[in-house]
């Protein structure tokens, strides 16, 4: 069912410093910051040859990553995003397997303009998983 | 400098259950468990089209992932591994940038039979980073 690893998301307390670490210390190709007000984050994309790292910083009140940064003030890996062909079929299979889909169970339009769902980390060995239909 | 994301490593308290979650719930291609006594882990590889997830379980005394599982008993994302062409050149650049290389600073032969180094998570936004020469 799951396809490519679309991205690894890392929540960061200082977006400029994190972008500099990936650009200058690790020598990666790093995008300018991109505000995603509908998702409560500002994102910097680290482009690797086979996938992306997304550096996420809270934007506005009620950012979905603010609680994570309160628990992990230095930042850290926040979620993995896997691609799926059919997000409704994936959701129904996951629910039939007993996995919990976060929110109301309906896909939302994610930061890449595509339907996404998040899965409960307790059902996936402590890892928050995003599914994105591609 | 960094190239492909070679793998995302997830430390898991129950390897069989974690493999089943990735195989049956997420529908991924999952390898049989592979003991790596020299590295203190048993590994299950989750093969994705563009990269791998490695499910790591402690093997023997002094497993390097045992302290992580003590702090995170449900498991969780443990490190990211990036590929580099020349690990000694990468190490020297990182040290010149002020980043801390773990251990004695010399590459060891990793679980894939290739030279690896680990970088201090405090220098990389809370993320433990492995570099592997390919």
Tab-separated table of C-alpha atoms in Angstrom:
chain	number	residue	atom	x	y	z
A	1	UNK	CA	0.000	0.000	0.000
A	2	UNK	CA	2.501	2.677	1.024
A	3	UNK	CA	4.727	3.913	-1.768
A	4	UNK	CA	7.574	6.428	-1.722
A	5	UNK	CA	8.730	8.223	1.392
A	6	UNK	CA	7.570	11.704	0.402
A	7	UNK	CA	9.363	13.498	3.238
A	8	UNK	CA	10.699	13.411	6.765
A	9	UNK	CA	9.416	16.371	8.797
A	10	UNK	CA	11.608	17.904	11.484
A	11	UNK	CA	10.152	20.485	13.882
A	12	UNK	CA	12.657	23.269	14.521
A	13	UNK	CA	12.701	26.074	17.100
A	14	UNK	CA	14.734	28.445	14.849
A	15	UNK	CA	14.033	28.074	11.140
A	16	UNK	CA	16.882	30.270	9.929
A	17	UNK	CA	19.437	28.417	12.043
A	18	UNK	CA	18.075	25.022	10.935
A	19	UNK	CA	18.161	26.023	7.254
A	20	UNK	CA	21.746	27.227	7.721
A	21	UNK	CA	22.740	23.908	9.339
A	22	UNK	CA	21.394	21.916	6.394
A	23	UNK	CA	22.726	24.349	3.788
A	24	UNK	CA	26.161	25.191	5.150
A	25	UNK	CA	27.114	22.391	7.526
A	26	UNK	CA	25.545	19.489	5.611
A	27	UNK	CA	25.868	21.095	2.179
A	28	UNK	CA	22.324	20.345	1.025
A	29	UNK	CA	20.091	22.278	-1.367
A	30	UNK	CA	17.668	24.274	0.785
A	31	UNK	CA	14.620	26.293	-0.355
A	32	UNK	CA	13.621	29.746	0.902
A	33	UNK	CA	11.098	29.655	3.783
A	34	UNK	CA	7.520	29.191	2.613
A	35	UNK	CA	4.641	30.303	4.850
A	36	UNK	CA	1.711	27.881	4.976
A	37	UNK	CA	-0.796	29.817	7.127
A	38	UNK	CA	-3.578	27.292	6.506
A	39	UNK	CA	-1.350	24.603	8.067
A	40	UNK	CA	0.144	26.698	10.860
A	41	UNK	CA	3.725	26.239	9.723
A	42	UNK	CA	6.527	27.897	7.826
A	43	UNK	CA	8.456	25.294	5.840
A	44	UNK	CA	11.974	25.054	4.452
A	45	UNK	CA	12.452	22.184	1.995
A	46	UNK	CA	15.767	20.322	1.992
A	47	UNK	CA	15.963	18.687	-1.437
A	48	UNK	CA	17.784	15.355	-1.501
A	49	UNK	CA	18.220	13.257	-4.658
A	50	UNK	CA	15.568	10.733	-3.581
A	51	UNK	CA	13.295	12.503	-1.080
A	52	UNK	CA	12.884	15.693	0.981
A	53	UNK	CA	13.407	16.837	4.525
A	54	UNK	CA	10.866	19.442	5.621
A	55	UNK	CA	11.964	21.806	8.378
A	56	UNK	CA	8.769	22.996	10.097
A	57	UNK	CA	8.434	26.048	12.325
A	58	UNK	CA	5.179	27.127	14.023
A	59	UNK	CA	3.223	29.914	12.309
A	60	UNK	CA	0.384	31.720	14.084
A	61	UNK	CA	-1.668	30.547	17.051
A	62	UNK	CA	-2.609	26.865	17.355
A	63	UNK	CA	0.181	25.573	15.148
A	64	UNK	CA	-0.063	21.763	15.056
A	65	UNK	CA	3.652	21.491	15.811
A	66	UNK	CA	3.684	23.851	18.827
A	67	UNK	CA	2.934	21.084	21.381
A	68	UNK	CA	5.783	18.964	19.972
A	69	UNK	CA	8.240	21.851	20.351
A	70	UNK	CA	7.027	22.459	23.904
A	71	UNK	CA	7.915	18.834	24.698
A	72	UNK	CA	11.092	18.907	22.562
A	73	UNK	CA	12.417	22.471	22.760
A	74	UNK	CA	15.571	21.641	20.762
A	75	UNK	CA	13.450	20.253	17.917
A	76	UNK	CA	13.433	16.771	16.450
A	77	UNK	CA	11.889	14.400	13.939
A	78	UNK	CA	8.131	15.023	13.890
A	79	UNK	CA	6.589	12.721	11.267
A	80	UNK	CA	7.125	10.581	8.171
A	81	UNK	CA	5.009	11.066	5.050
A	82	UNK	CA	4.345	8.097	2.787
A	83	UNK	CA	2.695	8.365	-0.605
A	84	UNK	CA	-0.416	6.360	-1.469
A	85	UNK	CA	-2.336	6.037	-4.727
A	86	UNK	CA	-5.808	6.180	-3.212
A	87	UNK	CA	-6.150	7.825	0.172
A	88	UNK	CA	-9.753	6.731	0.789
A	89	UNK	CA	-8.900	3.099	0.061
A	90	UNK	CA	-5.840	3.434	2.316
A	91	UNK	CA	-7.947	4.943	5.099
A	92	UNK	CA	-10.547	2.202	4.892
A	93	UNK	CA	-7.903	-0.523	4.959
A	94	UNK	CA	-6.189	1.082	7.958
A	95	UNK	CA	-9.449	1.433	9.866
A	96	UNK	CA	-10.302	-2.201	9.115
A	97	UNK	CA	-6.884	-3.137	10.578
A	98	UNK	CA	-7.784	-1.198	13.743
A	99	UNK	CA	-5.462	1.783	13.168
A	100	UNK	CA	-6.638	5.194	14.297
A	101	UNK	CA	-6.900	8.006	11.765
A	102	UNK	CA	-6.549	11.443	13.376
A	103	UNK	CA	-9.196	14.180	13.158
A	104	UNK	CA	-12.586	13.396	11.650
A	105	UNK	CA	-11.169	10.688	9.388
A	106	UNK	CA	-11.628	12.709	6.224
A	107	UNK	CA	-8.603	13.746	4.139
A	108	UNK	CA	-7.620	17.406	4.218
A	109	UNK	CA	-5.697	19.275	1.556
A	110	UNK	CA	-2.090	19.244	2.734
A	111	UNK	CA	0.760	21.682	2.312
A	112	UNK	CA	1.520	20.288	-1.180
A	113	UNK	CA	-2.081	20.814	-2.363
A	114	UNK	CA	-2.882	17.091	-2.198
A	115	UNK	CA	-5.181	15.067	0.102
A	116	UNK	CA	-3.526	13.959	3.333
A	117	UNK	CA	-4.381	12.047	6.506
A	118	UNK	CA	-2.453	11.573	9.729
A	119	UNK	CA	-2.292	8.267	11.639
A	120	UNK	CA	-2.016	7.893	15.407
A	121	UNK	CA	1.617	7.416	16.522
A	122	UNK	CA	0.552	4.893	19.167
A	123	UNK	CA	-0.536	2.544	16.379
A	124	UNK	CA	2.766	2.951	14.489
A	125	UNK	CA	5.554	2.344	17.018
A	126	UNK	CA	5.729	5.903	18.261
A	127	UNK	CA	5.880	7.446	14.772
A	128	UNK	CA	3.356	10.012	13.567
A	129	UNK	CA	2.590	9.026	9.958
A	130	UNK	CA	1.143	11.229	7.233
A	131	UNK	CA	-0.303	9.663	4.095
A	132	UNK	CA	-0.417	11.792	0.965
A	133	UNK	CA	-2.302	10.863	-2.190
A	134	UNK	CA	-0.111	11.464	-5.248
B	1	UNK	CA	27.684	17.296	0.505
B	2	UNK	CA	24.912	14.981	1.715
B	3	UNK	CA	23.355	12.840	-0.990
B	4	UNK	CA	20.474	10.374	-0.806
B	5	UNK	CA	18.556	9.595	2.353
B	6	UNK	CA	19.799	6.036	2.800
B	7	UNK	CA	17.320	5.157	5.557
B	8	UNK	CA	15.209	6.298	8.470
B	9	UNK	CA	15.883	4.172	11.563
B	10	UNK	CA	13.058	3.480	14.012
B	11	UNK	CA	13.822	1.850	17.365
B	12	UNK	CA	11.134	-0.683	18.247
B	13	UNK	CA	10.392	-2.540	21.493
B	14	UNK	CA	8.841	-5.571	19.702
B	15	UNK	CA	10.408	-6.367	16.331
B	16	UNK	CA	7.832	-8.928	15.247
B	17	UNK	CA	4.930	-6.598	16.019
B	18	UNK	CA	6.638	-3.675	14.246
B	19	UNK	CA	7.366	-5.788	11.155
B	20	UNK	CA	3.740	-6.917	11.124
B	21	UNK	CA	2.525	-3.302	11.336
B	22	UNK	CA	4.584	-2.288	8.319
B	23	UNK	CA	3.807	-5.471	6.373
B	24	UNK	CA	0.117	-5.968	7.115
B	25	UNK	CA	-1.250	-2.593	8.184
B	26	UNK	CA	0.816	-0.375	5.872
B	27	UNK	CA	1.241	-2.999	3.139
B	28	UNK	CA	4.986	-2.533	2.675
B	29	UNK	CA	7.638	-5.049	1.594
B	30	UNK	CA	9.407	-6.162	4.764
B	31	UNK	CA	12.564	-8.320	5.067
B	32	UNK	CA	13.114	-11.154	7.530
B	33	UNK	CA	14.903	-10.060	10.743
B	34	UNK	CA	18.674	-9.871	10.355
B	35	UNK	CA	20.903	-10.102	13.431
B	36	UNK	CA	23.829	-7.668	13.459
B	37	UNK	CA	25.675	-8.716	16.632
B	38	UNK	CA	28.630	-6.420	15.901
B	39	UNK	CA	26.210	-3.462	15.983
B	40	UNK	CA	24.031	-4.622	18.859
B	41	UNK	CA	20.823	-4.681	16.842
B	42	UNK	CA	18.473	-6.946	14.972
B	43	UNK	CA	17.160	-5.177	11.870
B	44	UNK	CA	14.068	-5.524	9.701
B	45	UNK	CA	14.283	-3.587	6.435
B	46	UNK	CA	11.128	-1.947	5.068
B	47	UNK	CA	11.795	-1.484	1.354
B	48	UNK	CA	10.166	1.581	-0.165
B	49	UNK	CA	10.556	2.578	-3.839
B	50	UNK	CA	12.993	5.402	-3.027
B	51	UNK	CA	14.546	4.588	0.360
B	52	UNK	CA	14.344	2.231	3.364
B	53	UNK	CA	12.971	2.242	6.861
B	54	UNK	CA	15.089	0.207	9.274
B	55	UNK	CA	13.302	-1.215	12.301
B	56	UNK	CA	15.952	-1.675	14.998
B	57	UNK	CA	15.650	-3.849	18.084
B	58	UNK	CA	18.378	-4.232	20.740
B	59	UNK	CA	20.568	-7.336	20.487
B	60	UNK	CA	22.840	-8.381	23.359
B	61	UNK	CA	24.192	-6.269	26.191
B	62	UNK	CA	25.169	-2.626	25.551
B	63	UNK	CA	23.020	-2.213	22.459
B	64	UNK	CA	23.438	1.384	21.237
B	65	UNK	CA	19.655	1.737	20.984
B	66	UNK	CA	18.834	0.446	24.483
B	67	UNK	CA	19.074	3.903	26.140
B	68	UNK	CA	16.717	5.368	23.521
B	69	UNK	CA	14.133	2.653	24.202
B	70	UNK	CA	14.472	3.247	27.946
B	71	UNK	CA	13.558	6.905	27.336
B	72	UNK	CA	10.956	6.030	24.650
B	73	UNK	CA	9.489	2.667	25.640
B	74	UNK	CA	6.927	2.710	22.814
B	75	UNK	CA	9.693	3.209	20.255
B	76	UNK	CA	10.186	6.045	17.807
B	77	UNK	CA	12.356	7.556	15.110
B	78	UNK	CA	15.992	7.100	16.138
B	79	UNK	CA	18.191	8.522	13.355
B	80	UNK	CA	18.461	9.562	9.711
B	81	UNK	CA	21.227	8.195	7.489
B	82	UNK	CA	22.518	10.322	4.612
B	83	UNK	CA	24.889	9.062	1.956
B	84	UNK	CA	28.185	10.821	1.251
B	85	UNK	CA	30.821	10.158	-1.403
B	86	UNK	CA	33.853	10.632	0.845
B	87	UNK	CA	33.330	10.159	4.558
B	88	UNK	CA	36.714	11.511	5.615
B	89	UNK	CA	36.214	14.696	3.601
B	90	UNK	CA	32.708	14.971	5.079
B	91	UNK	CA	34.048	14.505	8.602
B	92	UNK	CA	36.728	17.130	8.148
B	93	UNK	CA	34.246	19.639	6.743
B	94	UNK	CA	31.828	18.995	9.610
B	95	UNK	CA	34.536	19.385	12.242
B	96	UNK	CA	35.681	22.630	10.591
B	97	UNK	CA	32.062	23.843	10.858
B	98	UNK	CA	32.113	23.031	14.585
B	99	UNK	CA	29.879	19.942	14.466
B	100	UNK	CA	30.628	17.101	16.852
B	101	UNK	CA	31.361	13.638	15.466
B	102	UNK	CA	30.521	10.875	17.953
B	103	UNK	CA	33.038	8.303	19.204
B	104	UNK	CA	36.715	8.703	18.376
B	105	UNK	CA	35.971	10.507	15.115
B	106	UNK	CA	37.065	7.612	12.928
B	107	UNK	CA	34.583	5.872	10.642
B	108	UNK	CA	33.446	2.392	11.637
B	109	UNK	CA	32.135	-0.294	9.328
B	110	UNK	CA	28.356	-0.033	9.571
B	111	UNK	CA	25.587	-2.577	9.276
B	112	UNK	CA	25.715	-2.388	5.451
B	113	UNK	CA	29.473	-3.121	5.346
B	114	UNK	CA	30.341	0.492	4.525
B	115	UNK	CA	32.126	3.209	6.544
B	116	UNK	CA	29.805	5.226	8.791
B	117	UNK	CA	29.973	8.060	11.306
B	118	UNK	CA	27.370	9.466	13.684
B	119	UNK	CA	26.902	13.184	14.367
B	120	UNK	CA	25.776	14.718	17.644
B	121	UNK	CA	22.011	15.394	17.681
B	122	UNK	CA	22.516	18.669	19.573
B	123	UNK	CA	24.323	20.056	16.514
B	124	UNK	CA	21.537	18.941	14.138
B	125	UNK	CA	18.257	20.206	15.626
B	126	UNK	CA	17.669	17.216	17.858
B	127	UNK	CA	18.264	14.658	15.095
B	128	UNK	CA	20.912	11.936	15.377
B	129	UNK	CA	22.512	11.768	11.917
B	130	UNK	CA	24.464	8.874	10.427
B	131	UNK	CA	26.668	9.426	7.394
B	132	UNK	CA	27.419	6.423	5.204
B	133	UNK	CA	30.022	6.390	2.454
B	134	UNK	CA	28.581	4.782	-0.682
